[in-house]
mmCIF file of C-alpha atoms and ligand atoms in Angstrom:
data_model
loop_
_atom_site.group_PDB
_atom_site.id
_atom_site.type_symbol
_atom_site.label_atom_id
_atom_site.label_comp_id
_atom_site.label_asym_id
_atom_site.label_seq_id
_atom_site.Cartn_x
_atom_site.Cartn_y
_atom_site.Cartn_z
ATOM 1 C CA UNK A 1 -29.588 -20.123 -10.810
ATOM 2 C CA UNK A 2 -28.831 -16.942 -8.767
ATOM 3 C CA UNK A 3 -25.619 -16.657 -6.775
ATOM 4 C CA UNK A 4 -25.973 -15.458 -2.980
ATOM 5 C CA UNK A 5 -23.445 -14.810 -0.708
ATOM 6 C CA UNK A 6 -22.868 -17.382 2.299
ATOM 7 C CA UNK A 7 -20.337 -15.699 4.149
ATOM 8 C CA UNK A 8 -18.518 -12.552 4.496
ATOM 9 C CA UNK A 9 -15.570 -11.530 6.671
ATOM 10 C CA UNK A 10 -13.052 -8.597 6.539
ATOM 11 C CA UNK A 11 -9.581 -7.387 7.815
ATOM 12 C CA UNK A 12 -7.738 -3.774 8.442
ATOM 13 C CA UNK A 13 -4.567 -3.966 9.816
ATOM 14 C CA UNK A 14 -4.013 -3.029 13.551
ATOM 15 C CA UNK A 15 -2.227 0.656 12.986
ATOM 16 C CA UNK A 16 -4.366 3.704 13.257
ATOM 17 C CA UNK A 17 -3.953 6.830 11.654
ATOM 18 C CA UNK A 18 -5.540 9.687 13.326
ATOM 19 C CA UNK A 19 -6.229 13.273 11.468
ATOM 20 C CA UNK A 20 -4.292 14.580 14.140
ATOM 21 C CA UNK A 21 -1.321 12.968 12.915
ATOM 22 C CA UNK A 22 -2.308 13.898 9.452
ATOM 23 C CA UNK A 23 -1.916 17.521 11.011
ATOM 24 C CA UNK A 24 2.055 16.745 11.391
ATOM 25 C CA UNK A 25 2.259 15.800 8.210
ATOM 26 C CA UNK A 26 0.694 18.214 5.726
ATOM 27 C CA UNK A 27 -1.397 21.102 5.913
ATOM 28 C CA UNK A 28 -4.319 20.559 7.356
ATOM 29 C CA UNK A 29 -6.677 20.086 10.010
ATOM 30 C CA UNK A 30 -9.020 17.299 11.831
ATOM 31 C CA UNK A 31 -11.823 20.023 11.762
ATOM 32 C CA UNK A 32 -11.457 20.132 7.754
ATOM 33 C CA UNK A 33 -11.362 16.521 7.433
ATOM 34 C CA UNK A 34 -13.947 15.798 9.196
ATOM 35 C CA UNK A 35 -16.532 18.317 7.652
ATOM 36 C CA UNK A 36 -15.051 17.646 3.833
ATOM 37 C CA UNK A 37 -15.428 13.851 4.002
ATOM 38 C CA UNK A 38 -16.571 12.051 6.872
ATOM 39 C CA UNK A 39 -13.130 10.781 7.905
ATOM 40 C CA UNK A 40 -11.629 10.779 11.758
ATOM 41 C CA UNK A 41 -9.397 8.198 11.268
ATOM 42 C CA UNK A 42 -8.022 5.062 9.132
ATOM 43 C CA UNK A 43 -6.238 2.178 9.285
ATOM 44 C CA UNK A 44 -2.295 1.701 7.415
ATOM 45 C CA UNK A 45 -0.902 -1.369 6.961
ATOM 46 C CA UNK A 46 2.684 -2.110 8.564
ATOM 47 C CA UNK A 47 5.979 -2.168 6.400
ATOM 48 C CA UNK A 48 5.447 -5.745 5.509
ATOM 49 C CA UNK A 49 2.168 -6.270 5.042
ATOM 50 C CA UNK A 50 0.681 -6.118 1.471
ATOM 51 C CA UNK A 51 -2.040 -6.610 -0.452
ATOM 52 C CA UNK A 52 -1.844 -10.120 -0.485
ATOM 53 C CA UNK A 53 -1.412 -10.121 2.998
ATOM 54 C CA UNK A 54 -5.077 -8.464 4.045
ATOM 55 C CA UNK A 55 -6.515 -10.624 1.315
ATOM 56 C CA UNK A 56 -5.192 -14.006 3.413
ATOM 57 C CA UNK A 57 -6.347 -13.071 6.466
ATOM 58 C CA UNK A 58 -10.079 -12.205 4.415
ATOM 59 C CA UNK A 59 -9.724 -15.391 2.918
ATOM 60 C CA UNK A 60 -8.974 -17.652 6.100
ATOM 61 C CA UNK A 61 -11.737 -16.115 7.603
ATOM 62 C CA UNK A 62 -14.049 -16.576 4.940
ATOM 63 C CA UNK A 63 -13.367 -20.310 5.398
ATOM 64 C CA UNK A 64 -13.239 -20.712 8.877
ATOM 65 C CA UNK A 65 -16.818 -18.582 8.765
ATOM 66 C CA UNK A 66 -18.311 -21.097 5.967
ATOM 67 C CA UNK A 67 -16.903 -23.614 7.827
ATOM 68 C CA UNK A 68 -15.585 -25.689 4.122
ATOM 69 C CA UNK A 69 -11.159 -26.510 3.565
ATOM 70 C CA UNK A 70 -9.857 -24.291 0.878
ATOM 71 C CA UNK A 71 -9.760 -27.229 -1.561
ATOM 72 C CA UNK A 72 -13.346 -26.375 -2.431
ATOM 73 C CA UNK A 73 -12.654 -22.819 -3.484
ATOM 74 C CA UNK A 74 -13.468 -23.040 -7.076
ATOM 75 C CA UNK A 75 -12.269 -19.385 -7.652
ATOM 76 C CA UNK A 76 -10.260 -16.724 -6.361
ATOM 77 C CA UNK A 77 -11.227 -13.056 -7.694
ATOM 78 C CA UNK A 78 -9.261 -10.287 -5.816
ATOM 79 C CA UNK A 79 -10.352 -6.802 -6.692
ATOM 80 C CA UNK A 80 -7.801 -4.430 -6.526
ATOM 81 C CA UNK A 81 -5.948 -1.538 -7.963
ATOM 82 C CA UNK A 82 -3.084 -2.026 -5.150
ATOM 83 C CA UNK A 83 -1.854 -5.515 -6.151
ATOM 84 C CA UNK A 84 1.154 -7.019 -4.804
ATOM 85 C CA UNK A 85 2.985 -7.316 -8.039
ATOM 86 C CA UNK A 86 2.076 -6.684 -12.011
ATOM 87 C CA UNK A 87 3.233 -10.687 -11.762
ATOM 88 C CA UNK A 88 1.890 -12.863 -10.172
ATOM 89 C CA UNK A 89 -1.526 -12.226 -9.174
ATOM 90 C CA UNK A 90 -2.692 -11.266 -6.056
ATOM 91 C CA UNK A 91 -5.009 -14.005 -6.467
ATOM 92 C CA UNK A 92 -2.525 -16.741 -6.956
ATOM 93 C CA UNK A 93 -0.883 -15.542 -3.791
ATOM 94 C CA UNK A 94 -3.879 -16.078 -1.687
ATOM 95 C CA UNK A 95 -4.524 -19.277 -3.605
ATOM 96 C CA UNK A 96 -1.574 -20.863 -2.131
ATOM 97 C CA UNK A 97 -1.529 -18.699 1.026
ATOM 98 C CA UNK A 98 -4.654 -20.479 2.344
ATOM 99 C CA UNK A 99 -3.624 -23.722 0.160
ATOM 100 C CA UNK A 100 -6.720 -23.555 -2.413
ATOM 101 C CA UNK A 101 -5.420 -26.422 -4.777
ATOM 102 C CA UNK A 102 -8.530 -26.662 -7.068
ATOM 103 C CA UNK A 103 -8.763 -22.931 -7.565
ATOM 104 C CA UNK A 104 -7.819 -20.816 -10.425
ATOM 105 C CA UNK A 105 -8.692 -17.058 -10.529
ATOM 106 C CA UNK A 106 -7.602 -13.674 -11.579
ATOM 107 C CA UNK A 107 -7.142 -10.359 -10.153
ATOM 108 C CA UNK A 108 -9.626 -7.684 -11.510
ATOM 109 C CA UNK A 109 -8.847 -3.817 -11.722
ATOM 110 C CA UNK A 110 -12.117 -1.209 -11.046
ATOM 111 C CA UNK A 111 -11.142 0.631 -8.642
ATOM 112 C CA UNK A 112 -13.840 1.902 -5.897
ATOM 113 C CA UNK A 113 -16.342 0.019 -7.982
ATOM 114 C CA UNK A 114 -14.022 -3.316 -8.069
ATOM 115 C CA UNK A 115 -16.287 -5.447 -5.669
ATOM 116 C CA UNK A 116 -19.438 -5.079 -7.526
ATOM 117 C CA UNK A 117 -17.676 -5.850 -10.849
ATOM 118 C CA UNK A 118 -16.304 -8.994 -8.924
ATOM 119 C CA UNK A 119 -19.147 -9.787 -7.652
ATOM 120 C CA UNK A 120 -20.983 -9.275 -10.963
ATOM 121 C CA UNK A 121 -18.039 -11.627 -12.345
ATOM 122 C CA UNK A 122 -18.729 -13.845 -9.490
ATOM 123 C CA UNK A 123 -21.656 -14.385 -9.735
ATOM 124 C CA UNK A 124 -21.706 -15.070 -13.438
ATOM 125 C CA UNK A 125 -19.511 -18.310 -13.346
ATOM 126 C CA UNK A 126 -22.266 -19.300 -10.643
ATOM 127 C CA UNK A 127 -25.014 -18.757 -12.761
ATOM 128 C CA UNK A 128 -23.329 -20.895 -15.613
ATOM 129 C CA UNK A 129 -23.841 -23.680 -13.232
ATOM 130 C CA UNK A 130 -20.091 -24.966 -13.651
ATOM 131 C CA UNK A 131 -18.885 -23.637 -10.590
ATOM 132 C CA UNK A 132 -20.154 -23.743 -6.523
ATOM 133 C CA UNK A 133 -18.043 -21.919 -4.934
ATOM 134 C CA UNK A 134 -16.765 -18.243 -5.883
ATOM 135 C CA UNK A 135 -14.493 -16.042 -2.948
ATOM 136 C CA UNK A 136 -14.497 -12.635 -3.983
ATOM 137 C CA UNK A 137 -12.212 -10.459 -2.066
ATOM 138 C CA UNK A 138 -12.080 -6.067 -2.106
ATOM 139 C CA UNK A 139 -8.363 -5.110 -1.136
ATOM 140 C CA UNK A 140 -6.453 -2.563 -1.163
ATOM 141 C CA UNK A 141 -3.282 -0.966 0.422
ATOM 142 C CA UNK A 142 -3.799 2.234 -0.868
ATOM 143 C CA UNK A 143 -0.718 3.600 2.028
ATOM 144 C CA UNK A 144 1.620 1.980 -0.864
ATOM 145 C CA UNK A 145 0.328 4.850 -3.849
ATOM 146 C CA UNK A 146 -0.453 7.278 -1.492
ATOM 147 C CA UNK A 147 1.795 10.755 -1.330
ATOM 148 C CA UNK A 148 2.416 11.816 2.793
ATOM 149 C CA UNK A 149 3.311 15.038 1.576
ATOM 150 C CA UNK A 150 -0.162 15.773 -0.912
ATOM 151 C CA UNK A 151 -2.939 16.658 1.257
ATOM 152 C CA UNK A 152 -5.378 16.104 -1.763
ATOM 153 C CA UNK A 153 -4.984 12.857 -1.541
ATOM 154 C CA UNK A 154 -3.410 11.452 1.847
ATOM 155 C CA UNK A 155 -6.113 12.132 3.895
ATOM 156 C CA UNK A 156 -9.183 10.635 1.714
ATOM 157 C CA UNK A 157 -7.308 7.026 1.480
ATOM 158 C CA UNK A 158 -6.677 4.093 4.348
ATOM 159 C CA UNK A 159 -6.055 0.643 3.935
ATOM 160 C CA UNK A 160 -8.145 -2.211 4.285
ATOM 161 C CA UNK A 161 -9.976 -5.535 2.947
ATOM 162 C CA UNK A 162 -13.201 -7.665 2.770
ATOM 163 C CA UNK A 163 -14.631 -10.492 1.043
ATOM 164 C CA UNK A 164 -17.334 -12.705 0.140
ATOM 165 C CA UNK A 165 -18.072 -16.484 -0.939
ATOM 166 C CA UNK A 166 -20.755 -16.744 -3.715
ATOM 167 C CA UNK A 167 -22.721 -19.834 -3.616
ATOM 168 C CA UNK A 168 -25.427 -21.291 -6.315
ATOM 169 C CA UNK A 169 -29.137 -20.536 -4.931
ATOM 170 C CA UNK A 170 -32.580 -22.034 -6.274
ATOM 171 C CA UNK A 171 -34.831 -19.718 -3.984
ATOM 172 C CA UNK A 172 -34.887 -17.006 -6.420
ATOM 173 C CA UNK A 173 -33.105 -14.776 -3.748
ATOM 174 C CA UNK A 174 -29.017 -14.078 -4.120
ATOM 175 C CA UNK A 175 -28.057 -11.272 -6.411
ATOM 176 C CA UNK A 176 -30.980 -10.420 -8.745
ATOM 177 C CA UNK A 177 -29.755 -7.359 -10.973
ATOM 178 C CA UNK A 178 -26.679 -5.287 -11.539
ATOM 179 C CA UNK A 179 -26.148 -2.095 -13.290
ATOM 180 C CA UNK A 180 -22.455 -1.954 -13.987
ATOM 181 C CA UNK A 181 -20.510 1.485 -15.910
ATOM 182 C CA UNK A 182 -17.372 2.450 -17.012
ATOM 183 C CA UNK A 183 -16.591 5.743 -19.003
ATOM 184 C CA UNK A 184 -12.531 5.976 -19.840
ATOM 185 C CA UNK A 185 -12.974 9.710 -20.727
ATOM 186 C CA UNK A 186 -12.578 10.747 -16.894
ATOM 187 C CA UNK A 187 -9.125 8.078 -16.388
ATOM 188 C CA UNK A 188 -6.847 11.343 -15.837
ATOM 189 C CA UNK A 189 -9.053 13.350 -12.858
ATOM 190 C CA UNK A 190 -7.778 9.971 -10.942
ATOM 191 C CA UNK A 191 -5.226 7.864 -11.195
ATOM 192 C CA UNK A 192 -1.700 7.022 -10.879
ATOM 193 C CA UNK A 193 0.728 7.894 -13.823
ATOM 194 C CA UNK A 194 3.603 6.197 -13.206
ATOM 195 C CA UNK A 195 4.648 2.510 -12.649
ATOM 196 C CA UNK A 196 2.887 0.547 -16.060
ATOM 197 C CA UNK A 197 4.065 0.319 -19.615
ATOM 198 C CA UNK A 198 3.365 3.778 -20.381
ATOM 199 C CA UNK A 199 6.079 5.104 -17.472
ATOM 200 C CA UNK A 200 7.790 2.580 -16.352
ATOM 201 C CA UNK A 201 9.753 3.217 -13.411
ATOM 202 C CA UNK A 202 12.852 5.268 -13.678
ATOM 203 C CA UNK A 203 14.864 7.252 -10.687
ATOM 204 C CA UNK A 204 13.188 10.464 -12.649
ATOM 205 C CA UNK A 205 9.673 9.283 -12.584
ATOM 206 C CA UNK A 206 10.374 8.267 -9.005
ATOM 207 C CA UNK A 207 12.088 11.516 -8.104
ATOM 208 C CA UNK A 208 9.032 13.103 -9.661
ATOM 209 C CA UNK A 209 6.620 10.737 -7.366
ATOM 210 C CA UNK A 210 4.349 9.636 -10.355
ATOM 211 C CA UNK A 211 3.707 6.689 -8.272
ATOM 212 C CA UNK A 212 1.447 7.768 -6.248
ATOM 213 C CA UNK A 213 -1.851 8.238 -6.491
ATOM 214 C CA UNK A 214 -3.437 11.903 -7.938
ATOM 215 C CA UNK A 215 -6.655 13.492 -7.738
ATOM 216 C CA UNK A 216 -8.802 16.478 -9.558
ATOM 217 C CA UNK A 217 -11.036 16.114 -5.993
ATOM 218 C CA UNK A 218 -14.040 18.502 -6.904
ATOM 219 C CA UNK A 219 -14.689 17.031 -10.698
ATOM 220 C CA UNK A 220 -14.330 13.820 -8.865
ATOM 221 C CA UNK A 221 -16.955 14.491 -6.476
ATOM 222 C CA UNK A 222 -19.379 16.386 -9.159
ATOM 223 C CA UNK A 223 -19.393 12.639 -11.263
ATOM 224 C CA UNK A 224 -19.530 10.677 -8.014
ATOM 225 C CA UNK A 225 -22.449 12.794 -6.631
ATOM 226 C CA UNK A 226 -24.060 11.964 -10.372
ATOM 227 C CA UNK A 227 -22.889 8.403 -11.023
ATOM 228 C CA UNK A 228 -23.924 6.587 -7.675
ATOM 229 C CA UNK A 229 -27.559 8.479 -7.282
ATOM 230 C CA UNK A 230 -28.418 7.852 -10.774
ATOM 231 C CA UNK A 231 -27.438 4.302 -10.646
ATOM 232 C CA UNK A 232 -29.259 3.958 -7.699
ATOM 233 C CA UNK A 233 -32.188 5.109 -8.776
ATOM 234 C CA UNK A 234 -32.317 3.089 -11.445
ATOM 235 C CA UNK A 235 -31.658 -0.190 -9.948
ATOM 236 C CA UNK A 236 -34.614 0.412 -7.499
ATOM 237 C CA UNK A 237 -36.821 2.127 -10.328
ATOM 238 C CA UNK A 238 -36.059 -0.980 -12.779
ATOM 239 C CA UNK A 239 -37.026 -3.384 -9.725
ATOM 240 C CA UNK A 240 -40.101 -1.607 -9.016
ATOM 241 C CA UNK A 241 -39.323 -0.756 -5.443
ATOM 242 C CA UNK A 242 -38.317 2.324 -3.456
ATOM 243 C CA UNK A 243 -36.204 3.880 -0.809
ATOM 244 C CA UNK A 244 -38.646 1.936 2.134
ATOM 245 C CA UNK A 245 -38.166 -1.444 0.260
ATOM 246 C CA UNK A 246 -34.506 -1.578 1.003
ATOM 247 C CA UNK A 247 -33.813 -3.149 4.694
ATOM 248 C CA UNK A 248 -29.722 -1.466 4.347
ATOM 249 C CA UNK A 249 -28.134 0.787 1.528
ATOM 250 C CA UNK A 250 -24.197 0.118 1.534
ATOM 251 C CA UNK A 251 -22.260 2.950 -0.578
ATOM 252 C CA UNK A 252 -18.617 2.767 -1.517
ATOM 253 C CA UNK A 253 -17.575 5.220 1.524
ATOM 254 C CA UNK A 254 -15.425 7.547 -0.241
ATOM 255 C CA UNK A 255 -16.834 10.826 1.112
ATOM 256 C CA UNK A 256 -20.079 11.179 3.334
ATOM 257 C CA UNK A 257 -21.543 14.253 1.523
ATOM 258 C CA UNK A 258 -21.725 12.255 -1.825
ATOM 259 C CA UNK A 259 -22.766 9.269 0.341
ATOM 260 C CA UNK A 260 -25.968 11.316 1.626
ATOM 261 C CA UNK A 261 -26.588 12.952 -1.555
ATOM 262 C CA UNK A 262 -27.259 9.119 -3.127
ATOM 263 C CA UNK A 263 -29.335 8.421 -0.024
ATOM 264 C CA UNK A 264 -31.206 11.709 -0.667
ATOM 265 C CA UNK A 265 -32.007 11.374 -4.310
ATOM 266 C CA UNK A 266 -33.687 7.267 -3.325
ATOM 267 C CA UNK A 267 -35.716 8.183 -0.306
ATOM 268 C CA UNK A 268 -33.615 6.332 1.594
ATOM 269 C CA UNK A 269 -33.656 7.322 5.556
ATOM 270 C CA UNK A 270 -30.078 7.716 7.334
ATOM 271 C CA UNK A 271 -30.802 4.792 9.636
ATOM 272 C CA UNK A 272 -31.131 2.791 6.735
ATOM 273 C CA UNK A 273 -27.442 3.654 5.050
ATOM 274 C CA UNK A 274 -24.157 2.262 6.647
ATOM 275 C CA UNK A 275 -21.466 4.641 6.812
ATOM 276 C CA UNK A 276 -17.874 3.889 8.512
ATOM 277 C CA UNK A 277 -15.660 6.282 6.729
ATOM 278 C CA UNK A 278 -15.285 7.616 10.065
ATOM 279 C CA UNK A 279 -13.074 5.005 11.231
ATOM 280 C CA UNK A 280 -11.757 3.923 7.647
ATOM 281 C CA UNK A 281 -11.055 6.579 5.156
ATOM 282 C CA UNK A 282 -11.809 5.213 1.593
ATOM 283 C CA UNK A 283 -10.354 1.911 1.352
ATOM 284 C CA UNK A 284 -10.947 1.370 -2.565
ATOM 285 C CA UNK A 285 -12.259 -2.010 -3.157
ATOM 286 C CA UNK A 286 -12.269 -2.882 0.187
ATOM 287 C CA UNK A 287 -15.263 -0.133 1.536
ATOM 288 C CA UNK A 288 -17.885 -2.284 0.778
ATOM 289 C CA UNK A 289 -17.287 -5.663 1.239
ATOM 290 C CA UNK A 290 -15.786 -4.277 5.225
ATOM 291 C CA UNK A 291 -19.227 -2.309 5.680
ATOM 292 C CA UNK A 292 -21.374 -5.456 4.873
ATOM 293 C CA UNK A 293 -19.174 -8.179 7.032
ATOM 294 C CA UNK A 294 -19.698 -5.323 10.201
ATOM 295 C CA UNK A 295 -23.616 -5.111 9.308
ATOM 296 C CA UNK A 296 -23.875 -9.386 9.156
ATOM 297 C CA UNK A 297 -21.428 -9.353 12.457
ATOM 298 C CA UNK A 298 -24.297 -6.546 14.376
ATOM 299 C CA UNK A 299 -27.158 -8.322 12.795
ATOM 300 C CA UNK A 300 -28.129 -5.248 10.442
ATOM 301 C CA UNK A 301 -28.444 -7.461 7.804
ATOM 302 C CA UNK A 302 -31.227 -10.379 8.101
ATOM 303 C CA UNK A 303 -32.030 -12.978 5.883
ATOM 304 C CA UNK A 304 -34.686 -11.788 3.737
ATOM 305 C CA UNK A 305 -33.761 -8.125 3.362
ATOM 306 C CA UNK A 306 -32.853 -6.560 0.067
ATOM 307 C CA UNK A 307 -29.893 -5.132 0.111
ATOM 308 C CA UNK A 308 -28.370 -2.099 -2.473
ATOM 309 C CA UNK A 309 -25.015 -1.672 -2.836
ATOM 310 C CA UNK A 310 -23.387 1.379 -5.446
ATOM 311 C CA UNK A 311 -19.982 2.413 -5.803
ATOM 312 C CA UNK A 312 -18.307 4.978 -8.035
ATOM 313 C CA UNK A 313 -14.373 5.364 -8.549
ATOM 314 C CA UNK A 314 -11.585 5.448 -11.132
ATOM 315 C CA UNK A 315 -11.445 4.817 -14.473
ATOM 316 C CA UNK A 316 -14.424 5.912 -14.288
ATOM 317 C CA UNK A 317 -16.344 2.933 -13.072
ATOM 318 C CA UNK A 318 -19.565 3.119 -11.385
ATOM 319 C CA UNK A 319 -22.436 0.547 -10.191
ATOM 320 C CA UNK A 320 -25.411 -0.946 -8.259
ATOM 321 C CA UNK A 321 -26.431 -4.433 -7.220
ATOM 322 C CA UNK A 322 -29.276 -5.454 -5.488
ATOM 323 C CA UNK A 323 -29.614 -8.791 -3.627
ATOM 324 C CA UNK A 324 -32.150 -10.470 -1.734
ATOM 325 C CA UNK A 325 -30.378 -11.946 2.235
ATOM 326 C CA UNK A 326 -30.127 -15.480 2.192
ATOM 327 C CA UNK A 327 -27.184 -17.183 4.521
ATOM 328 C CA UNK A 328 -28.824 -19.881 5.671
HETATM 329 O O1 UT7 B 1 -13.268 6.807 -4.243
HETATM 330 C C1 UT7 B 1 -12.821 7.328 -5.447
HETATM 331 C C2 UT7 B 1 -13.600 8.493 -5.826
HETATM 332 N N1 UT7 B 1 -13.163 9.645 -5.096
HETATM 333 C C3 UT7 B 1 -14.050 10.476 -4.630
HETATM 334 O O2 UT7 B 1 -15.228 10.244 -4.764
HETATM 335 C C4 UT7 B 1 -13.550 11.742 -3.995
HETATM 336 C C5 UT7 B 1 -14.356 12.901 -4.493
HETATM 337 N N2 UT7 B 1 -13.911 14.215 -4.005
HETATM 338 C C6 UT7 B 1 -14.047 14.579 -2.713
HETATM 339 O O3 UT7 B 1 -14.440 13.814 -1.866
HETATM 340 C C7 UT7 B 1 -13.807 16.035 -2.379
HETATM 341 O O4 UT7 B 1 -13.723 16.788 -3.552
HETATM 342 C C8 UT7 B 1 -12.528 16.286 -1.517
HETATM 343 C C9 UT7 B 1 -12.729 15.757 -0.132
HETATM 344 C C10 UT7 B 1 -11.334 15.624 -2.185
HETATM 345 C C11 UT7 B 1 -12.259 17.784 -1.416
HETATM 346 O O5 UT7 B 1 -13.405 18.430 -0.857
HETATM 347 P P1 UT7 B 1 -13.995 19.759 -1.523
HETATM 348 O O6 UT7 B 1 -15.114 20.199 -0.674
HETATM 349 O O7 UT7 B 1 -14.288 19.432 -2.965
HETATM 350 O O8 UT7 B 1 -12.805 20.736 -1.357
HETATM 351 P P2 UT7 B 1 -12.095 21.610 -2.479
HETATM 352 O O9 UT7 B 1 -11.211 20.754 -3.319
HETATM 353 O O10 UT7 B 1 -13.121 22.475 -3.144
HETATM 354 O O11 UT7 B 1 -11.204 22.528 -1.582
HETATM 355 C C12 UT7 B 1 -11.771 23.491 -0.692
HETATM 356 C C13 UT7 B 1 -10.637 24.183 0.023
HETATM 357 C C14 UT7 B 1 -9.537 24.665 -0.924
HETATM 358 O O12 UT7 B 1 -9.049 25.882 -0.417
HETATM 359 P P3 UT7 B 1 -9.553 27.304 -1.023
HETATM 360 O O13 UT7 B 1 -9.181 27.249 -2.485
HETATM 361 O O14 UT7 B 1 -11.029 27.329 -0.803
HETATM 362 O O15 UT7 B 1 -8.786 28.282 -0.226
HETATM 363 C C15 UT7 B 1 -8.481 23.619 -0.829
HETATM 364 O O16 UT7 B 1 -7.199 24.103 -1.124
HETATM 365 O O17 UT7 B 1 -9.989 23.267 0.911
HETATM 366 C C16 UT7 B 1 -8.598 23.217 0.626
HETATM 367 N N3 UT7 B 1 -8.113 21.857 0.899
HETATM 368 C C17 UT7 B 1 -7.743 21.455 2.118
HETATM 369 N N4 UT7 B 1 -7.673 22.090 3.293
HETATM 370 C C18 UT7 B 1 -7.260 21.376 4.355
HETATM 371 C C19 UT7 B 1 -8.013 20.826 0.037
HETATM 372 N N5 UT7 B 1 -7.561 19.737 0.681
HETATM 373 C C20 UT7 B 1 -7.391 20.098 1.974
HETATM 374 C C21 UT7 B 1 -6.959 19.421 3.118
HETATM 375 N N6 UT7 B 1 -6.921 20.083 4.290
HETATM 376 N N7 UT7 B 1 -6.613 18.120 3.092
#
């Protein structure tokens, strides 16, 4: 029994942040921003709006969209690095946000890649036939670990979230493989020191901002580059099909030079690969799951078409999943 997904919706919240503004703020330029990444502008959540928050509105519409009440939510997975608290979940806040009162469900840490490991997850507790109904949401705020005053980092990230609900299929189309990685050895070129057991918060560590997100940029880039084209390739080579087979190619938008060198190395024309960093920045789990909502809302995606989605991000964690279009 394959899972598919049967609706998708996503959220950013309503402030923009221009590179101009950026240019106030640290040294840079829109010019370099631009040409380094992709990026003209993102989107930053207000004071008091959190994770949580951009995962309700996801989730409501996800509903509203499927057109079911929440009580038939089986599970809640939000994907996130950027959760609202180390306790509760994120999840169990959107459970009782949107009043899901037969759900249980978990929050689940991966980073850029955390929406194909949900929906890997997902799509597993479909398969095992116990469950119908799986909502897997990408969030994250990453305004709240981001540094205004490091410009290796503050002008890569923006805030934003998307979802999915995962539904049991017998038509053989749904999710039909997965490549998932994780290698721990590259945790330091990204990631946020401060904050968990090993550093808990203390007015040092906060005077010495070790909350906020840091970044070794190029080695970064060199595994991303790597990671998400070889994973790619794989997924299609394993599948037996090629670059033409694939009706849209959605990459974790993180920068648009490592987005076209993946779309190089599969044959894979630009018409055929959906890129929004433009008007989003890297949103982290969210990049995804936001990119395929806007290709279902202007009818890029069609029943039918196979679909390849790769990601690569912290940890490190890095994937592929190919599904065959079925909404209906
Ligand atoms: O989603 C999670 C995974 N993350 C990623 O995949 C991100 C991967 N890394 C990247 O996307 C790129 O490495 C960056 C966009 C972060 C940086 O681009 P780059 O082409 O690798 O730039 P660089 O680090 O080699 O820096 C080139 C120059 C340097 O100046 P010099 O040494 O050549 O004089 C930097 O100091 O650009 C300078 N620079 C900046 N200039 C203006 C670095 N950041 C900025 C900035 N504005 N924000």
């Amino acid at each position: 029994m394959n899972a598919k997904i049967t609706a998708t919706a996503h959220y950013v919240p309503e402030r923009v942040m221009t590179n101009f503004e950026l240019e106030k703020l640290v040294e840079t330029s829109d010019e370099w921003i631009r040409t380094r990444t992709g990026i003209s502008q993102r989107h930053i959540a207000a004071e008091n709006e959190a994770t949580s928050d951009l995962s309700t509105k996801v989730a409501n519409s996800l509903l509203e969209k499927r057109g079911i009440p929440a009580e038939e939510i089986d599970i809640i997975i939000v994907c996130t690095v950027t959760p609202d608290h180390f306790a509760p979940s994120t999840a169990a806040l959107v459970q009782n946000n949107i009043g899901a009162t037969n759900a249980w469900g978990f929050d689940l840490s991966g980073a850029c890649t955390g929406f194909l490991y949900g929906l890997e997850t997902g799509s597993k507790f479909i398969n095992s036939g116990k469950y119908q109904k799986v909502m897997v949401i990408g969030v994250d705020t990453m305004s709240s670990i981001l540094d205004f005053t490091d410009r290796d980092t503050c002008v890569l990230f923006g805030d934003g979230a998307g979802g999915a609900i995962l539904e049991p299929t017998e038509s053989g189309s749904g999710i039909f493989d997965s490549i998932l990685h994780m290698d721990g050895s590259g945790g330091h070129f990204l990631h946020v020191p401060g904050g968990g057991s090993r550093m808990p918060a203390t007015v040092e560590s906060v005077q010495a901002k070790q909350h906020y997100i840091r970044q070794d940029g190029k080695k970064v880039f060199k595994f991303a580059v790597k990671g998400m084209a070889d994973v790619s390739e794989r997924i299609l080579k394993q599948n037996n099909l090629t670059g033409d087979d694939i009706a849209l190619f959605i990459p974790h938008q993180a920068n648009k030079r490592i987005i076209d060198a993946a779309a190089n190395r599969c044959n894979i024309p630009a018409e055929k690969v959906l890129i929004n960093i433009d008007f989003y920045g890297n949103t982290t789990a969210g990049t995804i799951p936001i990119g395929m909502n806007e290709a279902v809302e202007d009818g890029r995606i069609k029943d039918g078409d196979i679909i390849l989605l790769a990601a690569f991000g912290a940890g490190f964690t890095w994937g592929s999943i190919l599904m065959r279009w079925d909404a209906s």
